[in-house]
XYZ file of C-alpha atoms in Angstrom:
567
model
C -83.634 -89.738 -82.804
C -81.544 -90.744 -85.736
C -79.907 -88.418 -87.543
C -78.207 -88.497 -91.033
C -75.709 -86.301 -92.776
C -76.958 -84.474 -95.962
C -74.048 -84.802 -98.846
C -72.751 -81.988 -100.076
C -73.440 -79.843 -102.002
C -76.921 -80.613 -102.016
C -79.191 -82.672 -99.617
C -80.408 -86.310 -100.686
C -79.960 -89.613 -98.871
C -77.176 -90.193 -97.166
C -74.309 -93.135 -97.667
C -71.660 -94.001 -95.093
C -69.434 -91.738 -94.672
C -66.185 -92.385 -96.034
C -63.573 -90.148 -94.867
C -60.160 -91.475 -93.542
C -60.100 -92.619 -89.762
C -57.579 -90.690 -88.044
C -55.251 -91.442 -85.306
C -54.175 -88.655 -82.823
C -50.500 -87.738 -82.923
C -50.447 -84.470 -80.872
C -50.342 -84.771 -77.433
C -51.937 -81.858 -76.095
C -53.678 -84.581 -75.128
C -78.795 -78.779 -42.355
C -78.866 -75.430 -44.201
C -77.850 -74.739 -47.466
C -80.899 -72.620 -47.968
C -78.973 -70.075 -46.533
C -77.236 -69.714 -49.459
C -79.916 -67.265 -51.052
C -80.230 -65.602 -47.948
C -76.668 -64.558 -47.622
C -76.862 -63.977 -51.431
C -80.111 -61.561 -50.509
C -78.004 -60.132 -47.583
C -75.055 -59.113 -49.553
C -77.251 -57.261 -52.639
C -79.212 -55.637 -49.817
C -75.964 -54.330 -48.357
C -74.462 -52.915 -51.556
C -77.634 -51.363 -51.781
C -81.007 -53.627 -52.126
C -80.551 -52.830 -56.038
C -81.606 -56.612 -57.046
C -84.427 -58.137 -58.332
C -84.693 -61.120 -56.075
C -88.232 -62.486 -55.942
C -91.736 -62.357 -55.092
C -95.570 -63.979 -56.026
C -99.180 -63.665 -55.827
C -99.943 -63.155 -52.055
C -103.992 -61.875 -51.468
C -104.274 -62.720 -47.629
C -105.700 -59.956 -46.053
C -104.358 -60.505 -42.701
C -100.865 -60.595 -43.831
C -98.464 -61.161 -47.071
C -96.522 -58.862 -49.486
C -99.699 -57.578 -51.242
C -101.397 -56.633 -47.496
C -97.970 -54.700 -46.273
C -97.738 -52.643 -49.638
C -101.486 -51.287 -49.035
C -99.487 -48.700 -46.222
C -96.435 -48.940 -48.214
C -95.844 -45.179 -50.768
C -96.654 -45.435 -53.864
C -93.429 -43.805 -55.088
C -91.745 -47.128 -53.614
C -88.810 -47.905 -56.323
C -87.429 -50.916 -54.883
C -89.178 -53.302 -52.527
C -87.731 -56.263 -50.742
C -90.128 -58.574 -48.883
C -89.111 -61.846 -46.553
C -91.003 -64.694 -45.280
C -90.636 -64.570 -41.382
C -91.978 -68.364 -41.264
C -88.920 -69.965 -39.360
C -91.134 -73.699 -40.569
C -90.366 -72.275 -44.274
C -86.494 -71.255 -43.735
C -85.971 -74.463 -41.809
C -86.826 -76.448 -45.371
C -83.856 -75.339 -46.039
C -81.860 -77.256 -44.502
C -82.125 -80.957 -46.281
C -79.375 -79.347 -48.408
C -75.734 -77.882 -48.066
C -72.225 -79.353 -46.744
C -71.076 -78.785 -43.148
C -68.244 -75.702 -45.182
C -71.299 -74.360 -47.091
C -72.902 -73.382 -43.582
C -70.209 -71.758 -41.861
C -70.117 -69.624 -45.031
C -73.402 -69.019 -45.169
C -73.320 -68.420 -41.462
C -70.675 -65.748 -41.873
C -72.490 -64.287 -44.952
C -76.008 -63.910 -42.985
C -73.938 -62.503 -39.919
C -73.683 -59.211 -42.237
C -77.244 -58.666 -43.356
C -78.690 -55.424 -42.395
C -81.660 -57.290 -40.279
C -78.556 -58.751 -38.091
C -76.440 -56.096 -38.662
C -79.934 -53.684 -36.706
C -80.263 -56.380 -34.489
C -76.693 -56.382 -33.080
C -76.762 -52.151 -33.338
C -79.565 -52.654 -31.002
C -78.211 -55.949 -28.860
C -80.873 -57.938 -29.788
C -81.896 -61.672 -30.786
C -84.311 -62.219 -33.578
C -86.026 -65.369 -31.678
C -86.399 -63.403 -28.401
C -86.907 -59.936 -29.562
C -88.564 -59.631 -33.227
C -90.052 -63.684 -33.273
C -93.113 -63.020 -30.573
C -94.771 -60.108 -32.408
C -93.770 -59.703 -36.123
C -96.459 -61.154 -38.888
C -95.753 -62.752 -42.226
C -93.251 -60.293 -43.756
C -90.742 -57.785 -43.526
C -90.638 -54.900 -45.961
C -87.587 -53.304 -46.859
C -88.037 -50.502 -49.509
C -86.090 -47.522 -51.171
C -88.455 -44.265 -51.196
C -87.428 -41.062 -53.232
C -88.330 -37.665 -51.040
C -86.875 -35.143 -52.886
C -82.852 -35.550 -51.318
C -80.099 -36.433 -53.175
C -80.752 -40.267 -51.787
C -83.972 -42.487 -51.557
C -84.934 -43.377 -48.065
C -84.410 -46.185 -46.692
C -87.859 -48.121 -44.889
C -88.344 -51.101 -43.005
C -92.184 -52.609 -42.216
C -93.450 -55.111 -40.526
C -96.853 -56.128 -39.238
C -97.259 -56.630 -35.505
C -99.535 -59.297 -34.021
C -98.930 -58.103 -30.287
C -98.996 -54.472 -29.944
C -96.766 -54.382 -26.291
C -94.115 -56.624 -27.477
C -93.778 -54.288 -30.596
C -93.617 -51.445 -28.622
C -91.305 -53.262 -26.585
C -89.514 -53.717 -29.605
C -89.027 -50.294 -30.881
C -88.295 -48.895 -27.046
C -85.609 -51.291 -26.534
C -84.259 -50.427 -29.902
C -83.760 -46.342 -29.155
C -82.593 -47.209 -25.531
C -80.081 -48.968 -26.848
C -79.218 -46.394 -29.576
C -79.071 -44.119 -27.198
C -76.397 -45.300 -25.167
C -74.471 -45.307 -28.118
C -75.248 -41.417 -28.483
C -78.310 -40.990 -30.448
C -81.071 -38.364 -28.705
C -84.224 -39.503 -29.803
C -87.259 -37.039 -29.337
C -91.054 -38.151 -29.804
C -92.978 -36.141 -32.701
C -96.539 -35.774 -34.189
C -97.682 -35.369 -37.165
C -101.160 -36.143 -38.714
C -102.475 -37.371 -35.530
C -99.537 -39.977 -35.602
C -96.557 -40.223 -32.704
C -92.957 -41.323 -34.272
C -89.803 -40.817 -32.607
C -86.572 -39.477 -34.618
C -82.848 -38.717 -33.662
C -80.134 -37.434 -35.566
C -77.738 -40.228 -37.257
C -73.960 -40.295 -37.588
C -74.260 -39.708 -41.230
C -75.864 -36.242 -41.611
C -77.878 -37.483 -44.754
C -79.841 -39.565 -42.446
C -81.686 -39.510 -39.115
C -83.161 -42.585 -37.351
C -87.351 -42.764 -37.216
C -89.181 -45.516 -35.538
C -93.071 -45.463 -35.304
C -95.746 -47.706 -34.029
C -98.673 -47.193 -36.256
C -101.479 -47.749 -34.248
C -100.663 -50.982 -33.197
C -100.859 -52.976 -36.045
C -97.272 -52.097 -38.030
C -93.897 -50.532 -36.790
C -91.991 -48.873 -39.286
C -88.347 -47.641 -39.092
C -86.858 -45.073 -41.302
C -83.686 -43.215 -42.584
C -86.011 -39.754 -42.493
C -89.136 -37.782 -41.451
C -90.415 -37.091 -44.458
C -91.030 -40.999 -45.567
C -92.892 -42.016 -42.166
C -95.268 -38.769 -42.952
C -95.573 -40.610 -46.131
C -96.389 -43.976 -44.368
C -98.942 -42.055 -42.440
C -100.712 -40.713 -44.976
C -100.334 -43.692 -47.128
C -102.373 -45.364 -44.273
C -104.985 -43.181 -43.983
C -105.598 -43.773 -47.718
C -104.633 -46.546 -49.124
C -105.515 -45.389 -52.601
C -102.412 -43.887 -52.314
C -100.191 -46.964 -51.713
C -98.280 -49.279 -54.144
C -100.439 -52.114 -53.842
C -103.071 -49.922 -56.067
C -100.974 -49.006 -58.687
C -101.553 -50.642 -62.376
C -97.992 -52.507 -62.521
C -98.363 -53.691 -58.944
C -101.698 -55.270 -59.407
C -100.738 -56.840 -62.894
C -97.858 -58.202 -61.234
C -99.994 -60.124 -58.179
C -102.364 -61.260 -61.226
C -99.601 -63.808 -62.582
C -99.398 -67.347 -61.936
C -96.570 -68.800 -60.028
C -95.644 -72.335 -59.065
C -94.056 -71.040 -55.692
C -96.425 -71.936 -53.113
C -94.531 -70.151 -50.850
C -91.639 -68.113 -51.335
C -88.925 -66.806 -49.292
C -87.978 -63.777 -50.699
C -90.117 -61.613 -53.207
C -89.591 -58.102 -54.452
C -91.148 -55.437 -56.506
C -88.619 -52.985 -58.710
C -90.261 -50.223 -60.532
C -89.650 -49.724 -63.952
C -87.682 -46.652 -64.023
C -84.993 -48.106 -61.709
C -84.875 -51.334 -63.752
C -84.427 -49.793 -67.039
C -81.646 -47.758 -65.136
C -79.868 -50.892 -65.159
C -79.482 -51.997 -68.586
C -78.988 -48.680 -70.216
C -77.045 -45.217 -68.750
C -79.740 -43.047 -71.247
C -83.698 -44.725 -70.666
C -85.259 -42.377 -73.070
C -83.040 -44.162 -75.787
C -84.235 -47.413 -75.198
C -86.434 -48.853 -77.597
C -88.715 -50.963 -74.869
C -89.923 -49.371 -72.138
C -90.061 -51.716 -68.725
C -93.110 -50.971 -66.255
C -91.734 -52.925 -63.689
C -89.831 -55.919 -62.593
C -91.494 -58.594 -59.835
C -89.601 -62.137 -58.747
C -89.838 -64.808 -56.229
C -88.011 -66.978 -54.811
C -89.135 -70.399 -53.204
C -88.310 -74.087 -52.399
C -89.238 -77.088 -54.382
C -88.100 -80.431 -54.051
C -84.889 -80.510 -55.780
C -83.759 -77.076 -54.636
C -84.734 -73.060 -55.274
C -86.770 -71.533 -57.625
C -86.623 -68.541 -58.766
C -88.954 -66.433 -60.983
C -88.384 -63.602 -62.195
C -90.760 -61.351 -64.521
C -90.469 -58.371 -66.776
C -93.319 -56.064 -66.947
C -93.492 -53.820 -70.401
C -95.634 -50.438 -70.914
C -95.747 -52.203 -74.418
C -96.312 -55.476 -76.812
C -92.781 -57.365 -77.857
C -92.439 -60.440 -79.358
C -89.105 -60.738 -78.407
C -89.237 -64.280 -77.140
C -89.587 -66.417 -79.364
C -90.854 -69.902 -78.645
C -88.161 -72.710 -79.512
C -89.696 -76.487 -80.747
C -86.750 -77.840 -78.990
C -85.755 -80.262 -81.484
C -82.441 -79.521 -81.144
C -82.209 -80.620 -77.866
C -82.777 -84.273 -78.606
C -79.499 -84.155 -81.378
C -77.179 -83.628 -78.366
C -75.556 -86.226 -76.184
C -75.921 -87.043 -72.487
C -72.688 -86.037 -72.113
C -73.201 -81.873 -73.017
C -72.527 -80.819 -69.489
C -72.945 -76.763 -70.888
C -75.794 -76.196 -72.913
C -77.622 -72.873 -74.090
C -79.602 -73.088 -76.994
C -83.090 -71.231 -78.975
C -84.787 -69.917 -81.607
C -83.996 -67.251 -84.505
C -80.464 -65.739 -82.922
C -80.972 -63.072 -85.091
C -84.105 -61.769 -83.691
C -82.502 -62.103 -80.326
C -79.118 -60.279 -81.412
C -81.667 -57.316 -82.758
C -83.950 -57.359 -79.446
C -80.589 -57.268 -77.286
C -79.364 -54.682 -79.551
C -82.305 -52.490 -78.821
C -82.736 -52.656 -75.518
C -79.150 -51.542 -74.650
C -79.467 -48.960 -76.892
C -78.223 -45.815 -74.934
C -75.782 -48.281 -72.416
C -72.276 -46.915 -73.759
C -70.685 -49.911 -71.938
C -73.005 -52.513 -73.422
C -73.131 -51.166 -76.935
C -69.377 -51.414 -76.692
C -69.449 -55.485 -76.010
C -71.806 -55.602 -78.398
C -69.375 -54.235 -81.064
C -66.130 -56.453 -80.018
C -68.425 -59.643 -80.270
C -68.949 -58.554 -83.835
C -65.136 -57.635 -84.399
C -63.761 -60.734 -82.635
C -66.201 -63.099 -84.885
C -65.119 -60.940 -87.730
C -61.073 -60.916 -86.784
C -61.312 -65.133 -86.651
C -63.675 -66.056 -88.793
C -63.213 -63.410 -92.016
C -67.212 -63.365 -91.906
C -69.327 -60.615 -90.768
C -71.810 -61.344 -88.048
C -74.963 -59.296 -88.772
C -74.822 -59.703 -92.960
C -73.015 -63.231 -93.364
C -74.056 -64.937 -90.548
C -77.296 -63.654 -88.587
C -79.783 -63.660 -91.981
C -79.601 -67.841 -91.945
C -79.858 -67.759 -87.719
C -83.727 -67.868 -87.705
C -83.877 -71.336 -86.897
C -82.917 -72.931 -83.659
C -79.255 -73.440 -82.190
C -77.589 -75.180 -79.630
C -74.190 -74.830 -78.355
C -72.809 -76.660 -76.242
C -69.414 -78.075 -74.197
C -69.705 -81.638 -74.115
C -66.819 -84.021 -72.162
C -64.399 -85.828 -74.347
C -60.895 -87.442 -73.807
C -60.257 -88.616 -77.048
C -58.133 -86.900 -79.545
C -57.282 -83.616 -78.948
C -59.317 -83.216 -76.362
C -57.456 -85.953 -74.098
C -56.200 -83.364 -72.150
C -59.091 -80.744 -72.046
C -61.419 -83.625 -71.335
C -64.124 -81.529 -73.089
C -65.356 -79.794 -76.171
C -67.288 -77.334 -78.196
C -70.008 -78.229 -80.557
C -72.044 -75.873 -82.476
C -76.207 -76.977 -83.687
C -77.017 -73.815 -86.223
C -80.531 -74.607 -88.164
C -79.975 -72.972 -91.728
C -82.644 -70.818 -92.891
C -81.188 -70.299 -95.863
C -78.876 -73.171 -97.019
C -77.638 -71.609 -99.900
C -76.424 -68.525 -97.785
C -74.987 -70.743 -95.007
C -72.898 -72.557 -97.645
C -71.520 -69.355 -98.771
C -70.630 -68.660 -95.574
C -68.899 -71.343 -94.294
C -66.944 -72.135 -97.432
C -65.584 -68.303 -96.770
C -64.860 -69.673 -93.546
C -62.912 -72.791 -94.579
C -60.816 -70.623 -96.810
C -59.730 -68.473 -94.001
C -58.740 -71.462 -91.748
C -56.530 -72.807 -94.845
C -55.297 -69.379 -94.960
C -54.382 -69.313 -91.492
C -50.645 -69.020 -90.006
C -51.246 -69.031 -86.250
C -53.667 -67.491 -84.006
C -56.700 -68.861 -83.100
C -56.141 -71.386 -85.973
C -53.002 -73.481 -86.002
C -50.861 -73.193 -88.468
C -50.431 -76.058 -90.947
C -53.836 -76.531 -91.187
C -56.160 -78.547 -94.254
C -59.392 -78.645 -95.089
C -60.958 -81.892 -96.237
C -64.263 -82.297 -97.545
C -66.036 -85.680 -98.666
C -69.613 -85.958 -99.509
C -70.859 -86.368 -96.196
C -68.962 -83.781 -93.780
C -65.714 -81.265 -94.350
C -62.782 -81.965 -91.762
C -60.062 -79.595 -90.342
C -56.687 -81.315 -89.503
C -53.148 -81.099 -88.640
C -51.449 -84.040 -90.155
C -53.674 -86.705 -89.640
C -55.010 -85.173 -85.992
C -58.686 -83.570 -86.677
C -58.755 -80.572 -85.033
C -63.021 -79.913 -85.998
C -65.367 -81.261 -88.392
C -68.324 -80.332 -89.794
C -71.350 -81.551 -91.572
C -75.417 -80.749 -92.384
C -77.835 -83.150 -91.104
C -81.410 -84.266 -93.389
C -83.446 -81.648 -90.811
C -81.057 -78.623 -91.926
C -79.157 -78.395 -88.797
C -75.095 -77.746 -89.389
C -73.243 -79.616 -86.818
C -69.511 -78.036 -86.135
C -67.745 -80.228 -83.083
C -64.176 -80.220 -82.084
C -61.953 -83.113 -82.130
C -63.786 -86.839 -82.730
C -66.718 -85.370 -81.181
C -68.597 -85.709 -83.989
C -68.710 -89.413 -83.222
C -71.121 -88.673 -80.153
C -73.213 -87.135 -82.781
C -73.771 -89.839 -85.814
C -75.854 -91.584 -86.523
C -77.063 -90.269 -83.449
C -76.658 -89.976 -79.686
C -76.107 -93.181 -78.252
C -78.395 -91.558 -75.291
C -79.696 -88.127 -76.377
C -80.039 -84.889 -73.479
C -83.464 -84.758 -72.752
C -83.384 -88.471 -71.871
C -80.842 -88.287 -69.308
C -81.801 -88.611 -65.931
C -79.771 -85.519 -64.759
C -81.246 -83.054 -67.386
C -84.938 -84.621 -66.538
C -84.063 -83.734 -62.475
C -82.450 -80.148 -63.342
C -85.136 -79.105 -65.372
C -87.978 -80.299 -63.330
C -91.376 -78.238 -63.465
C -89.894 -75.943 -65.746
C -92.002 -74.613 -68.454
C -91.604 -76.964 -71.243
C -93.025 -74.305 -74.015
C -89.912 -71.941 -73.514
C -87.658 -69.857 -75.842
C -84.696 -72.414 -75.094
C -82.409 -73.468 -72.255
C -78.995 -72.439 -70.038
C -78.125 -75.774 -69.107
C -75.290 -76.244 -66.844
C -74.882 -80.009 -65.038
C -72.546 -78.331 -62.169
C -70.947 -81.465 -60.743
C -69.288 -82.508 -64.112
C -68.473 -78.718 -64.599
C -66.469 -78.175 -61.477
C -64.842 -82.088 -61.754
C -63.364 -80.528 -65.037
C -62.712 -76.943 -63.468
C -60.833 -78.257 -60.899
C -58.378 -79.616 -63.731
C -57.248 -76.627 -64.919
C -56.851 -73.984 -61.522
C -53.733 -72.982 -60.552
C -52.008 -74.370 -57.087
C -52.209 -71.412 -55.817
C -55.588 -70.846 -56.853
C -56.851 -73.633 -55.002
C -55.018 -72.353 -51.793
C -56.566 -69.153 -51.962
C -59.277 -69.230 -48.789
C -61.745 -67.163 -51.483
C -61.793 -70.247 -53.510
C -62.246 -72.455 -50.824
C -65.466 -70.789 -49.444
C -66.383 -70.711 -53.264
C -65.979 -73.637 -53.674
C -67.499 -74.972 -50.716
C -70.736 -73.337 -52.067
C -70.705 -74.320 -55.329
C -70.590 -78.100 -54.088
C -73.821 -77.577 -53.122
C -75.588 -76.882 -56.440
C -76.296 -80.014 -58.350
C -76.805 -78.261 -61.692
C -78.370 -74.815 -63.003
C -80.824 -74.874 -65.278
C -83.015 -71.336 -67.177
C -85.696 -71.260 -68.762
C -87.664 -68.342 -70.414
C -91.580 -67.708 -71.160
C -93.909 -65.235 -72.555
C -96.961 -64.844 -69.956
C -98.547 -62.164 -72.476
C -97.476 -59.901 -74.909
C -96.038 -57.560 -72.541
C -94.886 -59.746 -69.562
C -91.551 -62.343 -69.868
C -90.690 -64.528 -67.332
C -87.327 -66.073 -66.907
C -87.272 -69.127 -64.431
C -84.280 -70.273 -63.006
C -84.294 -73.967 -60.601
C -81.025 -74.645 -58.729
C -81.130 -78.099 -57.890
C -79.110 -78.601 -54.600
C -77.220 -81.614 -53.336
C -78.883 -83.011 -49.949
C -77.825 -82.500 -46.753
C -74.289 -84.185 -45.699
C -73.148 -85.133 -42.568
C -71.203 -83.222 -40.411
């Protein structure tokens, strides 16, 4: 797509541009699936607080949906994994030979190992035989100070459950526990005081088709009653069904969860009832596709938003193959007022909100919300893209800035303010010495005859600010533009095309370019190197987000993973 700069100061068709050529003379010149898991096992551990995952499952003889018909309806947070070893085993066409023994050390820690060594125990020969589809984990409020903590699984042979959950207090006994055996509603459970005196330890076999395991009495009873009437259970309440009734590409995902709306909106602001949009609950899954993971993630509201806003991408064909960072959208200024709102109430948010505006407003002389936002209901991209010419021969990348006016007449106002305080400027952020330039076709900031940023306003309305030469990659127009490259067509495979813009990151030219600027001793660090060794895996990130209704946003996420290499 050709592009053409629109003369200032108003737009007509464009002649070559004629502004002096400058030279530079500064010389500042098998199982990498386990990955999520470990990722899973960690948040679980700090206290199974993340949304991680989860889809439409409607078998009745097993599945996330079947498990939550015994599972409390006051459930907050609900964790559910795929016990298919086939499924995890997918897993491991990707990762490096490092990237494992992390993983491996990472997994090591998850509470399912971390209960399996407490009770000296292998998964394959202990929990494998007998246990269905999927494990539960969930967080139950019962009136103390701390939810409960409950694991369920179904069984498909009752004796090696049993033989299970009897192994399991034998060996907790040993270690001290005194486990005595209970009733209550016709049900048997056995319980035994824990080391921490918040807690106890309950294990039940409910009549051979589940066992259940529990941090106290009082969420078993609920189990048990729960089972008896499943009206009663999560699986029948209105945000739980709407969540099983959305689409999902995951065939078949690894990990899916459930978090209700309370605890979500807990997250994002420290007062709720300030809040302008009320969340119902939160649902995501987590699955393999070709290239790597998927994950989806959706937001459930109790009302209608419009806060998405669908993007034409057009932008995204002005950038070059070489933009290796790349977020860009529709109407910023919508999304500055629906961000905004929802932290309203979140001191700590509210409070980065506020030093965005005063740090745009410190460097740029402009205010964000009355001199900048009003002309930002178009699209945008911005982007880094990789450079070594000019002054970016040292960086080896850039900035550049895609900002559809609105409002040309405003935007000019605006950034002639703006090229009046870089003039201005004696340091800082802006070096000193300075000039602005303008010729008909684009205005250029340099030092001397070194351009430090240019700027100009295409035919379509988009202004186009780029560091250094950068604006070469630009015009006429990409010599190959983004969405034709082959690595942006693999990252962003089966994402939804009609989308409210993209995160973009190609991860293999990001970390080639990291890796340029770390300290020594950075690198030596063993953190970095186990990092490191993970990041290695991930081809690229790429986001995506979608309006499923008028109250339900997804936000899709694909890491595409390097395969497998050799040991």
């Amino acid at each position: 797509m050709s592009q053409s700069r629109s003369p200032r100061p108003k737009p007509h068709k464009t002649s070559n541009r004629a502004r002096p050529k400058p030279k530079s003379q500064v010389r500042s010149r098998q199982e990498f699936g386990l990955v999520i898991g470990a990722v899973i096992a960690t948040g679980l551990a700090v206290g199974v607080a993340s949304f991680v995952l989860w889809r439409r499952t409607t078998q009745e003889e097993g599945g996330f949906a079947a498990i939550a018909q015994i599972l409390p309806k006051e459930a907050q947070v609900v964790l559910a994994f795929n016990t298919d070893e086939a499924e995890w085993q997918r897993l491991g066409q990707f990762g490096t030979p490092a990237s494992r023994r992390v993983i491996a050390q990472g997994i090591a820690q998850s509470p399912l190992s971390l209960l399996l060594k407490q009770g000296r125990m292998e998964f394959a020969q202990d929990v494998q035989p007998w246990i269905g589809d999927r494990i539960l984990t969930a967080l139950v409020p019962t009136g103390q100070s701390i939810p409960a903590t409950l694991i369920i699984a179904k069984t498909r042979d009752k004796a090696k459950s049993d033989l299970f959950l009897s192994k399991y207090r034998d060996t907790l006994t040993i270690q001290g526990a005194n486990f005595s055996e209970k009733e209550y509603a016709g049900f048997k459970y056995w319980e035994s005081p824990s080391a921490d005196a918040n807690t106890n330890i309950v294990t039940a076999s409910i009549e051979g088709k589940y066992i259940a395991i529990a941090t106290n009495a009082e969420v078993m009873h609920m189990v048990f009653n729960t089972y008896r009437d499943s009206q009663q259970s999560l699986a029948q309440t209105t945000a739980f069904r709407t969540a099983i009734a959305q689409p999902s590409e995951i065939a078949e995902p690894l990990v899916q969860a459930y978090l209700d709306g309370s605890v979500a909106l807990q997250l994002v602001s420290s007062d709720p009832n300030a809040s302008s949009q009320k969340i119902e609950a939160v649902t995501a899954s987590l699955g393999l596709q070709k290239e790597g993971l998927r994950l989806e993630l959706d937001t459930h509201l109790q009302s209608a938003t419009d806060n998405i806003v669908p993007s034409p991408n057009r932008v995204l064909p002005l950038l070059p193959d070489s933009a290796f960072l790349v977020v860009s959208g529709n109407n910023l200024a919508k999304s500055w007022q629906a961000i905004a709102a929802q932290v309203k109430g979140n001191k700590n948010a509210e409070a980065v909100l506020e030093q965005v505006k005063k740090t745009i407003g410190d460097n740029t002389g402009l205010d964000l919300e009355t001199e900048i936002l009003p002309w930002l209901s178009g699209e945008f991209a911005i982007a880094l893209v990789t450079s070594n010419q000019g002054i970016l021969a040292n960086t080896g990348f850039g900035l550049a800035m895609l900002l559809q006016t609105s409002d040309p007449n405003l935007s000019n106002s605006a950034l002639k303010k703006l090229d009046r305080k870089v003039a201005e400027a004696r340091g800082g952020l802006f070096p000193a010495g300075l000039e602005v330039k303008s010729s008909p076709e684009a205005v250029v900031w340099q030092v001397g005859s070194t351009v430090i940023a240019s700027r100009s306003v295409t035919n379509q309305g988009y202004v186009i600010w780029t560091m250094g030469e950068l604006d070469k990659q630009f015009f006429p127009s990409p010599a190959r533009p983004l969405p034709d490259s082959d690595t942006f067509r693999l990252l962003t495979t089966k994402l939804a095309t009609s989308n409210g813009g993209y995160f973009y990151l190609h991860m293999t030219s990001a970390l080639g370019i990291m890796e340029r600027f770390l300290p020594a001793e950075v690198k030596a660090n063993n953190t970095y190197g186990d990092v490191r060794s993970v990041l290695d895996t991930i081809e690229g990130i790429a986001v995506t987000s979608t309006a499923l209704s008028d109250r339900i946003a997804r936000l899709e996420m694909l890491f595409t993973l390097k395969p497998i290499a050799p040991n």
